[in-house]
PDB file of C-alpha atoms in Angstrom:
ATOM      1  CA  UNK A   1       0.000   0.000   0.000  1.00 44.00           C
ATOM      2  CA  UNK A   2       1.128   3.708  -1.121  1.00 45.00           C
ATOM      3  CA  UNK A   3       1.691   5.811   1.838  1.00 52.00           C
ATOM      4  CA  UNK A   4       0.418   9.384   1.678  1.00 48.00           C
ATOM      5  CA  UNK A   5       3.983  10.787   1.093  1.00 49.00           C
ATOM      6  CA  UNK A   6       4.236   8.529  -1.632  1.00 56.00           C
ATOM      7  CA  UNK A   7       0.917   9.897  -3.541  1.00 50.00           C
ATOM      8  CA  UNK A   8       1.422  13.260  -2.824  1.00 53.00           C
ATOM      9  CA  UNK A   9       4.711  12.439  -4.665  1.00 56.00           C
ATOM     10  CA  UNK A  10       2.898  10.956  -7.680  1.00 59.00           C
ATOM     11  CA  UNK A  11       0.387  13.657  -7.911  1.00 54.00           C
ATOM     12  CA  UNK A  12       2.766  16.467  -7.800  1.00 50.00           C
ATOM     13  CA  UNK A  13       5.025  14.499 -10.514  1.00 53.00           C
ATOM     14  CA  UNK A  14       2.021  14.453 -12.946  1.00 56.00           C
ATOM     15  CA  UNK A  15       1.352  18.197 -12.538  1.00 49.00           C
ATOM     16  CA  UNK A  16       4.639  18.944 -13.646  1.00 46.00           C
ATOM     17  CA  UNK A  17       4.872  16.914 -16.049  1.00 48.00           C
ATOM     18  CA  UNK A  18       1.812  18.456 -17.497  1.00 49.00           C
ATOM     19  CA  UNK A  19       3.203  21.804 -16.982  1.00 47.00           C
ATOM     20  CA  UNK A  20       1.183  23.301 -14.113  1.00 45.00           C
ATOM     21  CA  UNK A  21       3.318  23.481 -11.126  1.00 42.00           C
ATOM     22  CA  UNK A  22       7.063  23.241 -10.392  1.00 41.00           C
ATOM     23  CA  UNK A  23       7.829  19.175  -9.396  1.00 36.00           C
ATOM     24  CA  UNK A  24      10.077  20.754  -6.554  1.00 36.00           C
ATOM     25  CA  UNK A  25       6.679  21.516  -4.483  1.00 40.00           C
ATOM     26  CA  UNK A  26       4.383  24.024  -3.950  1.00 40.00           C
ATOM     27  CA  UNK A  27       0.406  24.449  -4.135  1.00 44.00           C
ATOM     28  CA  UNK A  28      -1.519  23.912  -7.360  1.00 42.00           C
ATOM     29  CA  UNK A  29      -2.911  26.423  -7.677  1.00 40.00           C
ATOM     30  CA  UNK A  30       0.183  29.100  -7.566  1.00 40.00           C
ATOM     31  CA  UNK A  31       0.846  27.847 -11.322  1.00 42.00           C
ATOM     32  CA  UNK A  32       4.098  27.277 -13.189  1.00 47.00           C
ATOM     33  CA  UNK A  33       5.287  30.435 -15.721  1.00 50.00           C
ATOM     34  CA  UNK A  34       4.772  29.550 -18.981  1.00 62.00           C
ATOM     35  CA  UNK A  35       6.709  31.700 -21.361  1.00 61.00           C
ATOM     36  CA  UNK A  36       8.677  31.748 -24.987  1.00 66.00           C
ATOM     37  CA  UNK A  37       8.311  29.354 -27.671  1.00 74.00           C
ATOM     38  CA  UNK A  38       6.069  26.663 -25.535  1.00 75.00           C
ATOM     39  CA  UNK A  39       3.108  30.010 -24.833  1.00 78.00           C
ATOM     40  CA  UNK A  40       3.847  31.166 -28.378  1.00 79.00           C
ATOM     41  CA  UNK A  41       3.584  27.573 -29.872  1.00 78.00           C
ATOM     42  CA  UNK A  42       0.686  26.596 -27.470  1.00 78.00           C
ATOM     43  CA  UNK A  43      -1.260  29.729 -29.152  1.00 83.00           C
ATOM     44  CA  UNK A  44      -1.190  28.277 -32.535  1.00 84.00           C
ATOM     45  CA  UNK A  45      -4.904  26.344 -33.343  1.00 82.00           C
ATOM     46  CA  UNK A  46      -2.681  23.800 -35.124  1.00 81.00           C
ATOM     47  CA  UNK A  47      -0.736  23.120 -32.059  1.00 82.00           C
ATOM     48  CA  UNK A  48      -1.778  19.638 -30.004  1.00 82.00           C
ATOM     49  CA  UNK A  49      -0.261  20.103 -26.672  1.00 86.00           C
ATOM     50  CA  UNK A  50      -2.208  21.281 -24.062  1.00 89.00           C
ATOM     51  CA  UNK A  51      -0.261  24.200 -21.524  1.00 88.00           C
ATOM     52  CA  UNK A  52      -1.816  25.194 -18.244  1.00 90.00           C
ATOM     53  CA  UNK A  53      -1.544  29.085 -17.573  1.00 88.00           C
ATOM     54  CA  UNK A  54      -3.170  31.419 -15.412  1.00 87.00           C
ATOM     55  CA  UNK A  55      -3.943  35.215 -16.743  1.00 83.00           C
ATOM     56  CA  UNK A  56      -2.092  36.541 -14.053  1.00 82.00           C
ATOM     57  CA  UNK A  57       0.982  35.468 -14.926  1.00 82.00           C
ATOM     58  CA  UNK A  58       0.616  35.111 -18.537  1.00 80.00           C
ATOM     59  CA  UNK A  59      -0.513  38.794 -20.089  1.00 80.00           C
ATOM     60  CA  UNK A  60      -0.398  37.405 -23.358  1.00 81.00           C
ATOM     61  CA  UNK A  61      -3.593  35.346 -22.975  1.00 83.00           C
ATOM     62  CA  UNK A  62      -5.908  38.299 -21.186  1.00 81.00           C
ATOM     63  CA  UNK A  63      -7.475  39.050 -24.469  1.00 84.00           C
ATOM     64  CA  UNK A  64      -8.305  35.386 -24.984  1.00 87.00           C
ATOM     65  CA  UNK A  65     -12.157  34.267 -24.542  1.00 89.00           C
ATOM     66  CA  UNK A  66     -12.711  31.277 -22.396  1.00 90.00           C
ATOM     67  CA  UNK A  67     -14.191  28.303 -24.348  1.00 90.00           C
ATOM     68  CA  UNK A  68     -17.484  26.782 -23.673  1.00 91.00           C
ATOM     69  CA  UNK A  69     -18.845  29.778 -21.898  1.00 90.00           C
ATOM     70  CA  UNK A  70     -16.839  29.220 -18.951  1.00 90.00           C
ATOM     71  CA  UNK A  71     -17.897  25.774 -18.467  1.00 94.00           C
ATOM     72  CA  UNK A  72     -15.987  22.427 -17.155  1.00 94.00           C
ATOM     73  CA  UNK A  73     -15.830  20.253 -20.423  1.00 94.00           C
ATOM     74  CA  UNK A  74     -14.363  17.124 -18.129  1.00 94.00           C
ATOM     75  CA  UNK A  75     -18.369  17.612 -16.257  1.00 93.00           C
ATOM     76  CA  UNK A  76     -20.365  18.111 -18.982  1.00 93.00           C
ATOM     77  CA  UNK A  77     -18.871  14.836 -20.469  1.00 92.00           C
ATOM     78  CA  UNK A  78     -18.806  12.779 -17.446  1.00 92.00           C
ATOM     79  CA  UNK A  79     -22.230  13.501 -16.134  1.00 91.00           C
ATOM     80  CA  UNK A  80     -24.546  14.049 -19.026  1.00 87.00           C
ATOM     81  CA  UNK A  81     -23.790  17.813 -19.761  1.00 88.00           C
ATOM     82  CA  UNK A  82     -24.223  18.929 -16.513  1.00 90.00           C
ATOM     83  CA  UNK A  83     -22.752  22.456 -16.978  1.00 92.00           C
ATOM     84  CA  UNK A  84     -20.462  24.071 -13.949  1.00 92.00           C
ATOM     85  CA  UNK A  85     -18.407  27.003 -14.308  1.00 92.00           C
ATOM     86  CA  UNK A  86     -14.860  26.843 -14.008  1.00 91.00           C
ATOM     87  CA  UNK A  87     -12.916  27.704 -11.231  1.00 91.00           C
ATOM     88  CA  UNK A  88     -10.247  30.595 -12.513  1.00 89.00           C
ATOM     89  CA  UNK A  89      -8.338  30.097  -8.935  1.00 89.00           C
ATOM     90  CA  UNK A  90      -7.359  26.893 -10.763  1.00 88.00           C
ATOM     91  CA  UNK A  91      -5.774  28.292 -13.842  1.00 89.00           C
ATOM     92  CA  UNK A  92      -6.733  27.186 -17.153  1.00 90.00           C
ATOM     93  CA  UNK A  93      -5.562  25.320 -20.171  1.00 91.00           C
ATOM     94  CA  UNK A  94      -4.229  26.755 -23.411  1.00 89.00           C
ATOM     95  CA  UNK A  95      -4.791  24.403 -26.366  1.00 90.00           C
ATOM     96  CA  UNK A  96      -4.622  24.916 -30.162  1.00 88.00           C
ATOM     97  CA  UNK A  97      -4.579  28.621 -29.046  1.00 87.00           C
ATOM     98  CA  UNK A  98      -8.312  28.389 -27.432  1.00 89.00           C
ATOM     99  CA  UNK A  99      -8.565  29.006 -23.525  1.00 91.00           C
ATOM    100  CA  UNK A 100     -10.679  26.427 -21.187  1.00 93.00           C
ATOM    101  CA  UNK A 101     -11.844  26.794 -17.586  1.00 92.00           C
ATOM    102  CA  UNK A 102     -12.114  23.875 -15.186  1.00 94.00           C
ATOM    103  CA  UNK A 103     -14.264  23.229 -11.888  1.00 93.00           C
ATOM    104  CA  UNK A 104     -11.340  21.301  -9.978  1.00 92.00           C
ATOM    105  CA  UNK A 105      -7.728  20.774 -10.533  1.00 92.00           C
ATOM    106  CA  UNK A 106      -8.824  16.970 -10.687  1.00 93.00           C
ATOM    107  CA  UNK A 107     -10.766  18.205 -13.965  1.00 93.00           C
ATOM    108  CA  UNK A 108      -7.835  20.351 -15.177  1.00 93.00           C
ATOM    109  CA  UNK A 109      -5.300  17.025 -15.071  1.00 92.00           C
ATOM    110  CA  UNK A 110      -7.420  14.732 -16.915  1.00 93.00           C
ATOM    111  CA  UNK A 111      -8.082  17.201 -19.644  1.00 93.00           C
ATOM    112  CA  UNK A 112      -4.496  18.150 -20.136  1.00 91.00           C
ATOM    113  CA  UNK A 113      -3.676  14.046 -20.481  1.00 92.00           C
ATOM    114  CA  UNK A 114      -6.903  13.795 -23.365  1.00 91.00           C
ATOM    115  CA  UNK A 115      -8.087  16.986 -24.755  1.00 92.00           C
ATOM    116  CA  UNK A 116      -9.694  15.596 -27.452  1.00 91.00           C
ATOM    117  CA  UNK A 117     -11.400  12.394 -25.912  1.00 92.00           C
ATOM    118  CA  UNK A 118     -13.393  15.904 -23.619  1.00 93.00           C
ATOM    119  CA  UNK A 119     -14.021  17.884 -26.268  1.00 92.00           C
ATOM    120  CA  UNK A 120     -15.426  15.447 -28.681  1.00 93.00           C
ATOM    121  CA  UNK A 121     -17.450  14.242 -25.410  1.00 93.00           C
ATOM    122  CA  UNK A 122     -18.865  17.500 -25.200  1.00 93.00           C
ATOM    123  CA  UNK A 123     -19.867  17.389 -28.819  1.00 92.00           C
ATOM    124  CA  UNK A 124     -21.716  14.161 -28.112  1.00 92.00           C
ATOM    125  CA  UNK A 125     -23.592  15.901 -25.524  1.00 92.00           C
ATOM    126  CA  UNK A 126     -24.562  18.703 -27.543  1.00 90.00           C
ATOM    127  CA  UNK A 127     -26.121  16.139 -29.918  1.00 90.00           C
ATOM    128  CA  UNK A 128     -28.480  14.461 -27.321  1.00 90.00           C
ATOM    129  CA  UNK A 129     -29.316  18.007 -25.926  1.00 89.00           C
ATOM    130  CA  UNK A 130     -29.644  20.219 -28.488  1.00 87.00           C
ATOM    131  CA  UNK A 131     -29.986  23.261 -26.079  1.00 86.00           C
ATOM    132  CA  UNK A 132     -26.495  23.122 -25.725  1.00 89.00           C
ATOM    133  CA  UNK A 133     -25.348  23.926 -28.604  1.00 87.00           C
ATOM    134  CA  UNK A 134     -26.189  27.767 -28.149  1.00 85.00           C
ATOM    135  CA  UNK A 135     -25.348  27.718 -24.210  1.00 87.00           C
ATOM    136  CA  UNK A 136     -21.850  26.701 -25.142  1.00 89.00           C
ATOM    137  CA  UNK A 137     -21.331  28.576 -28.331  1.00 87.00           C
ATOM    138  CA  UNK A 138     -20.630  25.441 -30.602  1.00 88.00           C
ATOM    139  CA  UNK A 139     -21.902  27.157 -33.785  1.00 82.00           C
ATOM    140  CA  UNK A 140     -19.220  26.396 -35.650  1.00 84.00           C
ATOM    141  CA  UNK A 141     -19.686  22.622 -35.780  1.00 86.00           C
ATOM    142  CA  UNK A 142     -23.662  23.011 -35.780  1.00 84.00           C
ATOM    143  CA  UNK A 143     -24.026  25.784 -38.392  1.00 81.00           C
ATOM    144  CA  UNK A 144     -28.177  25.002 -38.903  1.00 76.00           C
ATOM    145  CA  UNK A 145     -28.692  25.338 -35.212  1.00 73.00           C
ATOM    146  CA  UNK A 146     -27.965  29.042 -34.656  1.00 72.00           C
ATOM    147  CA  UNK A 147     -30.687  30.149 -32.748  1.00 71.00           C
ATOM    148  CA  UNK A 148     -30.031  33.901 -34.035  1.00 69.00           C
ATOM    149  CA  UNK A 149     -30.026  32.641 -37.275  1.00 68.00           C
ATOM    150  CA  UNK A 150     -33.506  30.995 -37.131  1.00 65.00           C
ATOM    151  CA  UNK A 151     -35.196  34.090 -35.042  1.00 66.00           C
ATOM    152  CA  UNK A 152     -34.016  37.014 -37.575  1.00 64.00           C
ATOM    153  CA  UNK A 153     -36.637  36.439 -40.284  1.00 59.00           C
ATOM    154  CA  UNK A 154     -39.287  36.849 -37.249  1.00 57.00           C
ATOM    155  CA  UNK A 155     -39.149  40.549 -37.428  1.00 55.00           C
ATOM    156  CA  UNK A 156     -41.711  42.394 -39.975  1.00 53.00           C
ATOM    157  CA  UNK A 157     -39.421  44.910 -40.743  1.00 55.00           C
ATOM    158  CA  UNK A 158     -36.634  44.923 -42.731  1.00 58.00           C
ATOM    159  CA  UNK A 159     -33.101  46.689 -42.608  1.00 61.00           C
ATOM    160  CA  UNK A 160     -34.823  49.436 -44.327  1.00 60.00           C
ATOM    161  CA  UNK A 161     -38.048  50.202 -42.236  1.00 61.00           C
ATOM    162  CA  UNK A 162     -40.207  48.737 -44.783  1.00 62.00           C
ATOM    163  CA  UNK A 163     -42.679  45.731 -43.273  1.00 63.00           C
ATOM    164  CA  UNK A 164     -42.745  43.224 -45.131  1.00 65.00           C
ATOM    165  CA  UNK A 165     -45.307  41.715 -46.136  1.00 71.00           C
ATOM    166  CA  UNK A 166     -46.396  37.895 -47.667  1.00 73.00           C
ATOM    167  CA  UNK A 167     -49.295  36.167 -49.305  1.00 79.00           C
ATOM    168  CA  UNK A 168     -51.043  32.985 -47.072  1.00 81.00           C
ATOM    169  CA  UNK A 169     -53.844  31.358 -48.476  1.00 85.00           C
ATOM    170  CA  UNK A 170     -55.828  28.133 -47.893  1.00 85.00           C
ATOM    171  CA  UNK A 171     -57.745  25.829 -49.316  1.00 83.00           C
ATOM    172  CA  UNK A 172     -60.555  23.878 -48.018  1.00 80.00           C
ATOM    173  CA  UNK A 173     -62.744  21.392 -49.804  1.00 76.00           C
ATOM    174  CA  UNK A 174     -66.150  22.564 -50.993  1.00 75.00           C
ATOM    175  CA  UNK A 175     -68.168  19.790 -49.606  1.00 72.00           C
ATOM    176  CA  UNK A 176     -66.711  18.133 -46.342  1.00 70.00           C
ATOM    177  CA  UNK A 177     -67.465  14.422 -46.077  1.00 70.00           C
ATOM    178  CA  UNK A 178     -68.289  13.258 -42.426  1.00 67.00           C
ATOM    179  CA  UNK A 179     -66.296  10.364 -41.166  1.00 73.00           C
ATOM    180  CA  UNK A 180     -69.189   9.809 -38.262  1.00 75.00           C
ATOM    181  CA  UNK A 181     -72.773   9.397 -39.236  1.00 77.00           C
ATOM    182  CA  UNK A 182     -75.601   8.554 -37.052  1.00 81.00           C
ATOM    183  CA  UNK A 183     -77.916   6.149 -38.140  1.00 83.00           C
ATOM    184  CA  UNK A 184     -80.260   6.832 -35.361  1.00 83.00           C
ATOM    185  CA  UNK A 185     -80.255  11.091 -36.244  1.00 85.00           C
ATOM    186  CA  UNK A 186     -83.812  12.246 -37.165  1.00 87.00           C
ATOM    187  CA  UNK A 187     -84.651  15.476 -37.959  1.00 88.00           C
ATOM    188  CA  UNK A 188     -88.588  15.092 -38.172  1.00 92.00           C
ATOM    189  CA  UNK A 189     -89.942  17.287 -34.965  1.00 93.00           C
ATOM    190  CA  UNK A 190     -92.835  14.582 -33.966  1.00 94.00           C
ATOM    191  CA  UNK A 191     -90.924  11.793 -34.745  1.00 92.00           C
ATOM    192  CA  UNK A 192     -88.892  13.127 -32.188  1.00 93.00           C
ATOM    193  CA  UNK A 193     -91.944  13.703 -29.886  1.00 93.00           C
ATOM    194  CA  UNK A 194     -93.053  10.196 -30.195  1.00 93.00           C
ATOM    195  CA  UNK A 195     -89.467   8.920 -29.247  1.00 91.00           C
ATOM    196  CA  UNK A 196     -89.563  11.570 -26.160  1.00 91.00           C
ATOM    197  CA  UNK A 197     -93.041   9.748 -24.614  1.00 91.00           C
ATOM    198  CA  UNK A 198     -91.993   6.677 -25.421  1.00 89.00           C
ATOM    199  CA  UNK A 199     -88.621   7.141 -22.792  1.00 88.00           C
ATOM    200  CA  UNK A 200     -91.233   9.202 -20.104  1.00 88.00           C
ATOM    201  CA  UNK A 201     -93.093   6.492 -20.372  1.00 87.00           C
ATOM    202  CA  UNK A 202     -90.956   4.309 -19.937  1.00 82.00           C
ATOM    203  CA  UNK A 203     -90.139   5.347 -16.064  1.00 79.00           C
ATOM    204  CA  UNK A 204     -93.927   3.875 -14.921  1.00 79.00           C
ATOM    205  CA  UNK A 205     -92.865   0.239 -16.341  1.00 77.00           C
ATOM    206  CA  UNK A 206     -91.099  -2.124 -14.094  1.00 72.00           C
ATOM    207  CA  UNK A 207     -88.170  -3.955 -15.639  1.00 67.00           C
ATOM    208  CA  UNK A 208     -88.111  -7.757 -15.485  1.00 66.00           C
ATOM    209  CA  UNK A 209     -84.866  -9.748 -15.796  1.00 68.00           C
ATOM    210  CA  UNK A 210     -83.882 -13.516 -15.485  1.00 69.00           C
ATOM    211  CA  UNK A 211     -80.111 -14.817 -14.521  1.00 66.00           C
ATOM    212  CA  UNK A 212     -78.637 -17.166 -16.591  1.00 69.00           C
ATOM    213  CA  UNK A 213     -74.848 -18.693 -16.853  1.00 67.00           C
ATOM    214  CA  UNK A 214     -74.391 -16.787 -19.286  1.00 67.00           C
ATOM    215  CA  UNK A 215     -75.398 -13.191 -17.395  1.00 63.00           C
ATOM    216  CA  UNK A 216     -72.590 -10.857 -15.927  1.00 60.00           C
ATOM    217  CA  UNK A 217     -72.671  -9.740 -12.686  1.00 61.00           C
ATOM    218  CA  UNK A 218     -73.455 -13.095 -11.021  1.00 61.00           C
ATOM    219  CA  UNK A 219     -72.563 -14.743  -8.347  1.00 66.00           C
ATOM    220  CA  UNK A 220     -72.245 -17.944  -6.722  1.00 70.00           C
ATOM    221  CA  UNK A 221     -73.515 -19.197  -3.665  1.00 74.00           C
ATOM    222  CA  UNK A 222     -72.634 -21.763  -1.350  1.00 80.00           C
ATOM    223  CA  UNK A 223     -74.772 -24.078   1.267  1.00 83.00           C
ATOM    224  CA  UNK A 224     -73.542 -26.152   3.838  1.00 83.00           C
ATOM    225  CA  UNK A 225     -76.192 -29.051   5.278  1.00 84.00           C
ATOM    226  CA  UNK A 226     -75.449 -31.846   7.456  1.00 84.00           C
ATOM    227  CA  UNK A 227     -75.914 -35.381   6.213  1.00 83.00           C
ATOM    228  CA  UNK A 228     -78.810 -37.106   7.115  1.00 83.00           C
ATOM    229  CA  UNK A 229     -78.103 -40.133   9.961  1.00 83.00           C
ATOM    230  CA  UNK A 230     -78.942 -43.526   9.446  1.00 82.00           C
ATOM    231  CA  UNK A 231     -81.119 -44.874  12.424  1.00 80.00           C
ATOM    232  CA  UNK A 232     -81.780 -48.775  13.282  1.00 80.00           C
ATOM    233  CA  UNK A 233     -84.459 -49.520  16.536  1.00 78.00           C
ATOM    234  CA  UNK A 234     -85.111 -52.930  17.440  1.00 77.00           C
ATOM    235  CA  UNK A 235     -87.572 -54.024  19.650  1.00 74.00           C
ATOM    236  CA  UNK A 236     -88.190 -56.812  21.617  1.00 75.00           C
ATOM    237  CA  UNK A 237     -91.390 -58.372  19.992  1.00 76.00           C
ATOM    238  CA  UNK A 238     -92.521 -59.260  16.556  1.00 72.00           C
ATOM    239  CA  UNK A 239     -95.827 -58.872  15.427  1.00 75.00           C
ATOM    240  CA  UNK A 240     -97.211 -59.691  11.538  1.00 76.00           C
ATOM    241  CA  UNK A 241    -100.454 -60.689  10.285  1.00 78.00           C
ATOM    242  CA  UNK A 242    -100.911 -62.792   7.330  1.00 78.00           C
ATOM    243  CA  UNK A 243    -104.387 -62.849   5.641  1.00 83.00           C
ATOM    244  CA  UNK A 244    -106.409 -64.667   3.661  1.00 86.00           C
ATOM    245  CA  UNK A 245    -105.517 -64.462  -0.233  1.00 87.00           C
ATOM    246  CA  UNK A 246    -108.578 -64.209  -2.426  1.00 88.00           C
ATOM    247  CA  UNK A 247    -107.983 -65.432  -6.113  1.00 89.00           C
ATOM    248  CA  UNK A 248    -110.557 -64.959  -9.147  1.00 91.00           C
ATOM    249  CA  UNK A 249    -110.556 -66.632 -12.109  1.00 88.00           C
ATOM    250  CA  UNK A 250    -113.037 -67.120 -15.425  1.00 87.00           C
ATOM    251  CA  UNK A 251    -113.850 -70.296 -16.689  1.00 84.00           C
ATOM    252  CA  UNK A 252    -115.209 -70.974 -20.087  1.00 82.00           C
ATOM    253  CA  UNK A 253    -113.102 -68.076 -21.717  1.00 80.00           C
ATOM    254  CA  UNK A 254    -111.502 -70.466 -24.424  1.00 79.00           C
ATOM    255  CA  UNK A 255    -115.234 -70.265 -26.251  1.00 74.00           C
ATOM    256  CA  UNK A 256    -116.382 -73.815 -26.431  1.00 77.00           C
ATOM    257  CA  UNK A 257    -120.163 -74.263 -27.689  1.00 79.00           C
ATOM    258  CA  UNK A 258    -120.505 -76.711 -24.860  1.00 82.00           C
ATOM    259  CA  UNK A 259    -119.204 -74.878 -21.894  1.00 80.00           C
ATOM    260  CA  UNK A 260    -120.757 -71.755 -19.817  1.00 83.00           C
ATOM    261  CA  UNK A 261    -118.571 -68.767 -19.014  1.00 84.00           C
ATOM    262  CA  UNK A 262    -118.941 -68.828 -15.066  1.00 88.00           C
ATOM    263  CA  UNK A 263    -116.756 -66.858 -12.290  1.00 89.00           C
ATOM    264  CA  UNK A 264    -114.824 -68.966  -9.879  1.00 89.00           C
ATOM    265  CA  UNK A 265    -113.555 -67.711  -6.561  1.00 90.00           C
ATOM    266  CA  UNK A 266    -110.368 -69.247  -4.572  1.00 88.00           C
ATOM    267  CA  UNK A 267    -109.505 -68.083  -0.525  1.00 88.00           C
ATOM    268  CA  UNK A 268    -105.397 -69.019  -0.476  1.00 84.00           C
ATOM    269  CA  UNK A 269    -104.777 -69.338   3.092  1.00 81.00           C
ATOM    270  CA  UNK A 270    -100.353 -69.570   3.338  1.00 72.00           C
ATOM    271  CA  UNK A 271     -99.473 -70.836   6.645  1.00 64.00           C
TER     272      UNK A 271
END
């Protein structure tokens, strides 16, 4: 594990390697002079290396608009163009002779290692949030989204004094075809009469319905009954009668010519 000497170390070895602050020591934000050929080169647009100055120390880059409106291009590209002005306490950076502004020094490092990888990221952002593009004064890589450019033909005067003025017509068809039509529309006054006592009268009739499985709005019911018992009693004496069993019959139905028909009784007694 890196002991805190040891980072401090690192972190004041990559600032000076950068070119903000002296490797011997020293805070940040006091800066490192930049001077001669590396200011005069670093003010060139086709120059690719990235110089941090402050405006204090450097007079040559007073004049020198800061980029973006003044906002963090490491932020806007890192959290989804959230725009924060820069800190100037922190110095800014100087590259292909255009001045940027930075919230942190943490921001100001990472842009001086990939300049390009944060300013195409804040061209990406521009093209997901259009609003952008005005706020941070990219109208030279989104020419048809100058917002001045698409409000100046709203004035109705010209350079002149003149107004100005334009022909607008429109054109309608001359008979309009209805998408709805009601079948049920009637335009007859007693037909409409007869349908209006037809409903009032309908208010002194009672409504009569049935429920069937196939009706909404039903619902089921449920009923709960106890089983009947099965009950035995047995006594101790047996009692039956057994009657008489009368029989009648009809002799003589066969039809002989020398035989009566005659009605014959029988008492069956079964013991």
């Amino acid at each position: 594990r890196k002991t805190a000497a040891a980072v401090e170390e690192q972190k004041r070895s990559e600032v000076a390697a950068s070119g903000g602050v002296d490797a011997t020591g020293g805070d940040p934000s006091e800066g490192k002079m930049v001077q001669g050929e590396q200011l005069v080169a670093a003010l060139q647009p086709e120059s690719d290396e990235p110089v941090h100055v402050f405006r204090a120390q450097n007079p040559e880059i007073g004049s020198i608009k800061v980029q973006l409106s003044g906002y963090c291009p490491v932020t806007i590209t890192h959290r989804q163009g959230l725009l924060l002005p820069g800190d100037p306490s922190n110095g800014n950076v100087l590259y292909k002779g255009k001045l940027y502004g930075f919230v942190s020094m943490e921001a100001l490092l990472q842009f001086l290692k990939e300049p390009s990888k944060f300013l195409d990221g804040v061209l990406v952002a521009a093209r997901q949030a259009p609003e952008l593009i005005n706020l941070l004064d990219l109208e030279l890589f989104f020419p048809h989204n100058i917002l001045r450019n698409l409000v100046s033909g709203l004035n109705s005067q010209d350079n002149s004094g003149i107004p100005q003025t334009t022909d607008a017509d429109c054109q309608t068809p001359t008979h309009m075809v209805e998408r709805f039509i009601d079948p049920k529309y009637d335009w007859n006054e007693w037909s409409l009469r007869r349908k209006a006592l037809q409903l009032a009268n309908l208010h002194s009739k009672q409504t009569h319905s049935s429920q069937t499985a196939q009706s909404h709005f039903r619902r089921e019911t449920e009923t709960q009954v106890y089983l009947p018992k099965a009950g035995v009693v047995q006594t101790a004496t047996d009692r039956g009668t057994r009657p008489v069993k009368q029989l009648t019959f009809i002799r003589g139905l066969r039809g002989h010519p020398d035989q009566d028909m005659t009605v014959v009784k029988a008492e069956v007694n079964i013991q």
